[in-house]
């Protein structure tokens, strides 16, 4: 099997580093609405990333129509780095940025020291304390043992953002176990969720990812 070398995007010095959650929330007050994009990460990836981009465009239009929004939509995500040969959620976020939407990333602060995970499509970045499991592996988000949001999830699905009262929707295009925890939590908070089926390239969590069965059973606007 040939070995493929992936180069992480270089530091984008144009990104605005937010110092704390106060600055994150204050910056978002300048926008009319927010979307949190959730999808396949580097392990699952997209079997057809171009179709996923088209589906995401449709979801943005649905969100705009439902809430009568013309512009000033902020895009939130967990900060996955863009790698050309890894067809994961970073490709979708970069696509939205190319359409002049502003992107907010929330990263574990382990990567603040490496200075390699700020991509050119990220407009604002907030670093949060890194969390590790019992095996010493970094946890990217999701829920803790008490079903409370942790890591980046505690910011982009935090009460302070929700309590701004602005239109807020999760756009879910696949995803693994952490994504499933996040959409379950959002559902418990009565947040808007749009889901579309996106086949995974690597199917260790099922053909459409770990989110699929739950979404099919629980989301009334499920798209087949």
PDB file of C-alpha atoms in Angstrom:
ATOM      1  CA  UNK A   1       0.000   0.000   0.000  1.00  0.00           C
ATOM      2  CA  UNK A   2       1.512   3.386  -0.961  1.00  0.00           C
ATOM      3  CA  UNK A   3       2.197   5.855   1.819  1.00  0.00           C
ATOM      4  CA  UNK A   4       0.492   9.228   1.366  1.00  0.00           C
ATOM      5  CA  UNK A   5       1.873  12.241   3.184  1.00  0.00           C
ATOM      6  CA  UNK A   6      -0.690  14.829   4.256  1.00  0.00           C
ATOM      7  CA  UNK A   7       0.460  18.394   4.842  1.00  0.00           C
ATOM      8  CA  UNK A   8      -1.457  20.327   7.449  1.00  0.00           C
ATOM      9  CA  UNK A   9      -2.379  23.848   6.401  1.00  0.00           C
ATOM     10  CA  UNK A  10       0.068  26.516   7.499  1.00  0.00           C
ATOM     11  CA  UNK A  11      -0.764  29.063  10.163  1.00  0.00           C
ATOM     12  CA  UNK A  12      -3.212  31.650   8.930  1.00  0.00           C
ATOM     13  CA  UNK A  13      -2.056  34.890  10.514  1.00  0.00           C
ATOM     14  CA  UNK A  14      -5.253  36.609   9.350  1.00  0.00           C
ATOM     15  CA  UNK A  15      -7.450  34.633  11.756  1.00  0.00           C
ATOM     16  CA  UNK A  16      -8.645  36.582  14.764  1.00  0.00           C
ATOM     17  CA  UNK A  17      -7.889  34.691  17.952  1.00  0.00           C
ATOM     18  CA  UNK A  18     -10.637  35.178  20.532  1.00  0.00           C
ATOM     19  CA  UNK A  19      -9.338  35.142  24.088  1.00  0.00           C
ATOM     20  CA  UNK A  20     -12.307  33.672  25.959  1.00  0.00           C
ATOM     21  CA  UNK A  21     -15.964  32.713  25.702  1.00  0.00           C
ATOM     22  CA  UNK A  22     -17.015  36.302  26.420  1.00  0.00           C
ATOM     23  CA  UNK A  23     -15.277  37.472  23.258  1.00  0.00           C
ATOM     24  CA  UNK A  24     -16.715  34.526  21.313  1.00  0.00           C
ATOM     25  CA  UNK A  25     -20.283  35.371  22.312  1.00  0.00           C
ATOM     26  CA  UNK A  26     -19.784  39.110  21.856  1.00  0.00           C
ATOM     27  CA  UNK A  27     -18.430  38.630  18.346  1.00  0.00           C
ATOM     28  CA  UNK A  28     -21.391  36.460  17.408  1.00  0.00           C
ATOM     29  CA  UNK A  29     -23.800  39.172  18.504  1.00  0.00           C
ATOM     30  CA  UNK A  30     -22.835  40.950  15.290  1.00  0.00           C
ATOM     31  CA  UNK A  31     -24.550  38.226  13.242  1.00  0.00           C
ATOM     32  CA  UNK A  32     -28.201  37.628  12.460  1.00  0.00           C
ATOM     33  CA  UNK A  33     -28.060  33.852  12.864  1.00  0.00           C
ATOM     34  CA  UNK A  34     -25.741  30.884  13.407  1.00  0.00           C
ATOM     35  CA  UNK A  35     -25.329  27.419  11.947  1.00  0.00           C
ATOM     36  CA  UNK A  36     -23.290  24.659  13.543  1.00  0.00           C
ATOM     37  CA  UNK A  37     -22.040  22.272  10.853  1.00  0.00           C
ATOM     38  CA  UNK A  38     -21.548  18.671  11.944  1.00  0.00           C
ATOM     39  CA  UNK A  39     -20.342  15.883   9.681  1.00  0.00           C
ATOM     40  CA  UNK A  40     -17.869  13.134   8.923  1.00  0.00           C
ATOM     41  CA  UNK A  41     -14.406  13.730  10.329  1.00  0.00           C
ATOM     42  CA  UNK A  42     -11.066  12.459   9.109  1.00  0.00           C
ATOM     43  CA  UNK A  43     -11.831   8.884  10.141  1.00  0.00           C
ATOM     44  CA  UNK A  44     -15.154   8.573   8.333  1.00  0.00           C
ATOM     45  CA  UNK A  45     -14.764  11.087   5.491  1.00  0.00           C
ATOM     46  CA  UNK A  46     -17.250  11.556   2.622  1.00  0.00           C
ATOM     47  CA  UNK A  47     -17.617   9.056  -0.167  1.00  0.00           C
ATOM     48  CA  UNK A  48     -18.798  11.918  -2.406  1.00  0.00           C
ATOM     49  CA  UNK A  49     -17.649  15.228  -0.939  1.00  0.00           C
ATOM     50  CA  UNK A  50     -18.903  17.272  -3.913  1.00  0.00           C
ATOM     51  CA  UNK A  51     -22.451  16.008  -3.374  1.00  0.00           C
ATOM     52  CA  UNK A  52     -22.126  16.827   0.330  1.00  0.00           C
ATOM     53  CA  UNK A  53     -21.224  20.424  -0.592  1.00  0.00           C
ATOM     54  CA  UNK A  54     -24.329  20.642  -2.780  1.00  0.00           C
ATOM     55  CA  UNK A  55     -26.479  19.241   0.031  1.00  0.00           C
ATOM     56  CA  UNK A  56     -25.007  21.780   2.441  1.00  0.00           C
ATOM     57  CA  UNK A  57     -25.874  24.634   0.073  1.00  0.00           C
ATOM     58  CA  UNK A  58     -29.478  23.406   0.015  1.00  0.00           C
ATOM     59  CA  UNK A  59     -29.575  23.222   3.813  1.00  0.00           C
ATOM     60  CA  UNK A  60     -28.339  26.812   4.103  1.00  0.00           C
ATOM     61  CA  UNK A  61     -31.115  27.923   1.745  1.00  0.00           C
ATOM     62  CA  UNK A  62     -33.732  26.024   3.765  1.00  0.00           C
ATOM     63  CA  UNK A  63     -32.473  27.681   6.954  1.00  0.00           C
ATOM     64  CA  UNK A  64     -32.609  31.130   5.351  1.00  0.00           C
ATOM     65  CA  UNK A  65     -36.143  30.525   4.104  1.00  0.00           C
ATOM     66  CA  UNK A  66     -37.438  29.177   7.421  1.00  0.00           C
ATOM     67  CA  UNK A  67     -36.182  32.186   9.374  1.00  0.00           C
ATOM     68  CA  UNK A  68     -36.386  34.844   6.645  1.00  0.00           C
ATOM     69  CA  UNK A  69     -32.657  35.552   6.794  1.00  0.00           C
ATOM     70  CA  UNK A  70     -30.798  37.256   3.976  1.00  0.00           C
ATOM     71  CA  UNK A  71     -27.226  37.428   5.233  1.00  0.00           C
ATOM     72  CA  UNK A  72     -24.952  37.758   8.294  1.00  0.00           C
ATOM     73  CA  UNK A  73     -24.921  34.038   9.072  1.00  0.00           C
ATOM     74  CA  UNK A  74     -22.001  32.784  11.167  1.00  0.00           C
ATOM     75  CA  UNK A  75     -20.699  29.246  10.608  1.00  0.00           C
ATOM     76  CA  UNK A  76     -19.519  27.332  13.698  1.00  0.00           C
ATOM     77  CA  UNK A  77     -17.544  24.096  13.727  1.00  0.00           C
ATOM     78  CA  UNK A  78     -15.004  22.103  15.693  1.00  0.00           C
ATOM     79  CA  UNK A  79     -11.929  23.252  13.792  1.00  0.00           C
ATOM     80  CA  UNK A  80     -10.972  20.212  11.710  1.00  0.00           C
ATOM     81  CA  UNK A  81      -7.908  21.073   9.572  1.00  0.00           C
ATOM     82  CA  UNK A  82      -8.167  21.082   5.785  1.00  0.00           C
ATOM     83  CA  UNK A  83      -6.224  18.376   3.969  1.00  0.00           C
ATOM     84  CA  UNK A  84      -6.725  18.075   0.238  1.00  0.00           C
ATOM     85  CA  UNK A  85      -6.855  14.274   0.125  1.00  0.00           C
ATOM     86  CA  UNK A  86      -8.926  13.862   3.315  1.00  0.00           C
ATOM     87  CA  UNK A  87     -12.539  14.489   2.299  1.00  0.00           C
ATOM     88  CA  UNK A  88     -13.979  15.395   5.665  1.00  0.00           C
ATOM     89  CA  UNK A  89     -16.028  18.237   7.139  1.00  0.00           C
ATOM     90  CA  UNK A  90     -13.184  20.718   6.616  1.00  0.00           C
ATOM     91  CA  UNK A  91     -13.928  20.625   2.867  1.00  0.00           C
ATOM     92  CA  UNK A  92     -17.520  21.651   3.581  1.00  0.00           C
ATOM     93  CA  UNK A  93     -16.507  24.516   5.837  1.00  0.00           C
ATOM     94  CA  UNK A  94     -13.981  25.805   3.328  1.00  0.00           C
ATOM     95  CA  UNK A  95     -16.742  25.658   0.704  1.00  0.00           C
ATOM     96  CA  UNK A  96     -19.009  27.846   2.846  1.00  0.00           C
ATOM     97  CA  UNK A  97     -16.201  30.307   3.427  1.00  0.00           C
ATOM     98  CA  UNK A  98     -15.753  30.611  -0.347  1.00  0.00           C
ATOM     99  CA  UNK A  99     -19.358  31.865  -0.408  1.00  0.00           C
ATOM    100  CA  UNK A 100     -18.423  34.728   1.932  1.00  0.00           C
ATOM    101  CA  UNK A 101     -19.799  33.210   5.130  1.00  0.00           C
ATOM    102  CA  UNK A 102     -17.741  33.935   8.250  1.00  0.00           C
ATOM    103  CA  UNK A 103     -16.277  30.879   9.994  1.00  0.00           C
ATOM    104  CA  UNK A 104     -15.754  30.450  13.748  1.00  0.00           C
ATOM    105  CA  UNK A 105     -13.635  27.512  14.922  1.00  0.00           C
ATOM    106  CA  UNK A 106     -13.352  26.175  18.472  1.00  0.00           C
ATOM    107  CA  UNK A 107     -10.151  24.155  19.103  1.00  0.00           C
ATOM    108  CA  UNK A 108      -8.650  22.277  22.019  1.00  0.00           C
ATOM    109  CA  UNK A 109      -5.741  24.429  23.207  1.00  0.00           C
ATOM    110  CA  UNK A 110      -3.209  21.656  22.641  1.00  0.00           C
ATOM    111  CA  UNK A 111      -3.102  22.915  19.073  1.00  0.00           C
ATOM    112  CA  UNK A 112      -2.538  26.491  20.154  1.00  0.00           C
ATOM    113  CA  UNK A 113       1.012  25.461  20.980  1.00  0.00           C
ATOM    114  CA  UNK A 114       1.570  23.734  17.629  1.00  0.00           C
ATOM    115  CA  UNK A 115       0.163  26.652  15.614  1.00  0.00           C
ATOM    116  CA  UNK A 116      -0.712  24.392  12.704  1.00  0.00           C
ATOM    117  CA  UNK A 117      -4.465  23.991  12.878  1.00  0.00           C
ATOM    118  CA  UNK A 118      -5.617  27.485  11.897  1.00  0.00           C
ATOM    119  CA  UNK A 119      -6.662  27.264   8.269  1.00  0.00           C
ATOM    120  CA  UNK A 120      -7.080  30.080   5.792  1.00  0.00           C
ATOM    121  CA  UNK A 121     -10.864  29.672   5.793  1.00  0.00           C
ATOM    122  CA  UNK A 122     -11.158  30.320   9.546  1.00  0.00           C
ATOM    123  CA  UNK A 123     -12.024  33.928  10.410  1.00  0.00           C
ATOM    124  CA  UNK A 124     -12.162  33.591  14.198  1.00  0.00           C
ATOM    125  CA  UNK A 125     -10.721  30.925  16.491  1.00  0.00           C
ATOM    126  CA  UNK A 126     -11.243  30.231  20.184  1.00  0.00           C
ATOM    127  CA  UNK A 127      -8.993  27.798  22.040  1.00  0.00           C
ATOM    128  CA  UNK A 128     -10.472  25.868  24.962  1.00  0.00           C
ATOM    129  CA  UNK A 129      -8.703  23.642  27.514  1.00  0.00           C
ATOM    130  CA  UNK A 130      -7.855  20.198  26.168  1.00  0.00           C
ATOM    131  CA  UNK A 131      -9.598  17.214  27.752  1.00  0.00           C
ATOM    132  CA  UNK A 132      -8.258  13.655  27.826  1.00  0.00           C
ATOM    133  CA  UNK A 133      -9.879  10.285  28.438  1.00  0.00           C
ATOM    134  CA  UNK A 134      -8.598   7.614  30.806  1.00  0.00           C
ATOM    135  CA  UNK A 135      -6.285   6.284  28.092  1.00  0.00           C
ATOM    136  CA  UNK A 136      -4.687   9.693  27.579  1.00  0.00           C
ATOM    137  CA  UNK A 137      -6.378  10.378  24.242  1.00  0.00           C
ATOM    138  CA  UNK A 138      -7.589  13.895  23.575  1.00  0.00           C
ATOM    139  CA  UNK A 139     -11.383  14.272  23.550  1.00  0.00           C
ATOM    140  CA  UNK A 140     -12.697  16.583  20.860  1.00  0.00           C
ATOM    141  CA  UNK A 141     -16.051  17.297  22.476  1.00  0.00           C
ATOM    142  CA  UNK A 142     -19.365  15.579  23.112  1.00  0.00           C
ATOM    143  CA  UNK A 143     -20.762  14.861  26.559  1.00  0.00           C
ATOM    144  CA  UNK A 144     -19.092  13.998  29.849  1.00  0.00           C
ATOM    145  CA  UNK A 145     -20.221  11.234  32.209  1.00  0.00           C
ATOM    146  CA  UNK A 146     -22.919  13.549  33.594  1.00  0.00           C
ATOM    147  CA  UNK A 147     -24.284  14.296  30.091  1.00  0.00           C
ATOM    148  CA  UNK A 148     -22.911  17.841  30.125  1.00  0.00           C
ATOM    149  CA  UNK A 149     -21.159  19.343  27.094  1.00  0.00           C
ATOM    150  CA  UNK A 150     -17.380  19.310  27.271  1.00  0.00           C
ATOM    151  CA  UNK A 151     -14.507  20.820  25.319  1.00  0.00           C
ATOM    152  CA  UNK A 152     -15.484  22.723  22.153  1.00  0.00           C
ATOM    153  CA  UNK A 153     -19.064  21.413  22.447  1.00  0.00           C
ATOM    154  CA  UNK A 154     -19.512  23.344  25.697  1.00  0.00           C
ATOM    155  CA  UNK A 155     -18.920  26.565  23.743  1.00  0.00           C
ATOM    156  CA  UNK A 156     -20.743  26.131  20.439  1.00  0.00           C
ATOM    157  CA  UNK A 157     -23.659  24.369  22.134  1.00  0.00           C
ATOM    158  CA  UNK A 158     -23.322  26.324  25.358  1.00  0.00           C
ATOM    159  CA  UNK A 159     -26.143  28.081  27.163  1.00  0.00           C
ATOM    160  CA  UNK A 160     -24.634  31.513  26.583  1.00  0.00           C
ATOM    161  CA  UNK A 161     -24.849  31.147  22.818  1.00  0.00           C
ATOM    162  CA  UNK A 162     -28.317  29.608  22.908  1.00  0.00           C
ATOM    163  CA  UNK A 163     -29.577  32.348  25.228  1.00  0.00           C
ATOM    164  CA  UNK A 164     -28.748  35.028  22.659  1.00  0.00           C
ATOM    165  CA  UNK A 165     -32.101  34.021  21.194  1.00  0.00           C
ATOM    166  CA  UNK A 166     -31.032  34.310  17.566  1.00  0.00           C
ATOM    167  CA  UNK A 167     -31.930  31.737  14.879  1.00  0.00           C
ATOM    168  CA  UNK A 168     -29.610  28.785  15.423  1.00  0.00           C
ATOM    169  CA  UNK A 169     -29.589  25.502  13.524  1.00  0.00           C
ATOM    170  CA  UNK A 170     -27.461  22.380  13.407  1.00  0.00           C
ATOM    171  CA  UNK A 171     -26.697  21.256   9.859  1.00  0.00           C
ATOM    172  CA  UNK A 172     -25.844  17.572  10.144  1.00  0.00           C
ATOM    173  CA  UNK A 173     -24.216  15.771   7.228  1.00  0.00           C
ATOM    174  CA  UNK A 174     -23.119  12.486   8.780  1.00  0.00           C
ATOM    175  CA  UNK A 175     -20.801  12.130  11.738  1.00  0.00           C
ATOM    176  CA  UNK A 176     -19.413   9.707  14.298  1.00  0.00           C
ATOM    177  CA  UNK A 177     -20.077   9.052  17.996  1.00  0.00           C
ATOM    178  CA  UNK A 178     -19.191  12.594  19.145  1.00  0.00           C
ATOM    179  CA  UNK A 179     -21.506  14.075  16.521  1.00  0.00           C
ATOM    180  CA  UNK A 180     -24.289  11.792  17.744  1.00  0.00           C
ATOM    181  CA  UNK A 181     -23.826  12.999  21.330  1.00  0.00           C
ATOM    182  CA  UNK A 182     -23.983  16.598  20.130  1.00  0.00           C
ATOM    183  CA  UNK A 183     -27.183  16.279  18.117  1.00  0.00           C
ATOM    184  CA  UNK A 184     -28.884  14.386  20.943  1.00  0.00           C
ATOM    185  CA  UNK A 185     -27.988  17.225  23.286  1.00  0.00           C
ATOM    186  CA  UNK A 186     -29.183  19.842  20.805  1.00  0.00           C
ATOM    187  CA  UNK A 187     -32.436  17.927  20.434  1.00  0.00           C
ATOM    188  CA  UNK A 188     -32.897  17.946  24.220  1.00  0.00           C
ATOM    189  CA  UNK A 189     -32.485  21.744  24.096  1.00  0.00           C
ATOM    190  CA  UNK A 190     -35.138  22.017  21.348  1.00  0.00           C
ATOM    191  CA  UNK A 191     -32.654  23.463  18.866  1.00  0.00           C
ATOM    192  CA  UNK A 192     -33.363  23.338  15.144  1.00  0.00           C
ATOM    193  CA  UNK A 193     -31.693  20.447  13.349  1.00  0.00           C
ATOM    194  CA  UNK A 194     -31.501  19.733   9.635  1.00  0.00           C
ATOM    195  CA  UNK A 195     -30.107  16.357   8.639  1.00  0.00           C
ATOM    196  CA  UNK A 196     -29.264  14.870   5.290  1.00  0.00           C
ATOM    197  CA  UNK A 197     -27.888  11.435   4.424  1.00  0.00           C
ATOM    198  CA  UNK A 198     -24.198  11.420   3.473  1.00  0.00           C
ATOM    199  CA  UNK A 199     -22.469   8.140   2.808  1.00  0.00           C
ATOM    200  CA  UNK A 200     -19.145   7.680   4.574  1.00  0.00           C
ATOM    201  CA  UNK A 201     -16.017   6.617   2.725  1.00  0.00           C
ATOM    202  CA  UNK A 202     -14.805   4.618   5.719  1.00  0.00           C
ATOM    203  CA  UNK A 203     -17.771   2.867   7.287  1.00  0.00           C
ATOM    204  CA  UNK A 204     -16.607   1.750  10.720  1.00  0.00           C
ATOM    205  CA  UNK A 205     -19.600   3.647  12.183  1.00  0.00           C
ATOM    206  CA  UNK A 206     -22.033   2.445   9.530  1.00  0.00           C
ATOM    207  CA  UNK A 207     -22.760   3.411   5.943  1.00  0.00           C
ATOM    208  CA  UNK A 208     -23.982   6.913   6.902  1.00  0.00           C
ATOM    209  CA  UNK A 209     -22.166   7.322  10.208  1.00  0.00           C
ATOM    210  CA  UNK A 210     -23.170   6.917  13.837  1.00  0.00           C
ATOM    211  CA  UNK A 211     -25.782   9.687  13.634  1.00  0.00           C
ATOM    212  CA  UNK A 212     -27.969   8.039  11.017  1.00  0.00           C
ATOM    213  CA  UNK A 213     -30.189   5.591  12.921  1.00  0.00           C
ATOM    214  CA  UNK A 214     -30.994   8.096  15.650  1.00  0.00           C
ATOM    215  CA  UNK A 215     -31.684  10.876  13.139  1.00  0.00           C
ATOM    216  CA  UNK A 216     -33.971   8.649  11.107  1.00  0.00           C
ATOM    217  CA  UNK A 217     -35.943   7.719  14.212  1.00  0.00           C
ATOM    218  CA  UNK A 218     -36.155  11.152  15.852  1.00  0.00           C
ATOM    219  CA  UNK A 219     -35.931  14.010  13.374  1.00  0.00           C
ATOM    220  CA  UNK A 220     -39.238  14.911  11.779  1.00  0.00           C
ATOM    221  CA  UNK A 221     -37.622  16.691   8.816  1.00  0.00           C
ATOM    222  CA  UNK A 222     -35.304  13.840   8.000  1.00  0.00           C
ATOM    223  CA  UNK A 223     -34.174  13.891   4.353  1.00  0.00           C
ATOM    224  CA  UNK A 224     -33.764  10.532   2.618  1.00  0.00           C
TER     225      UNK A 224
END
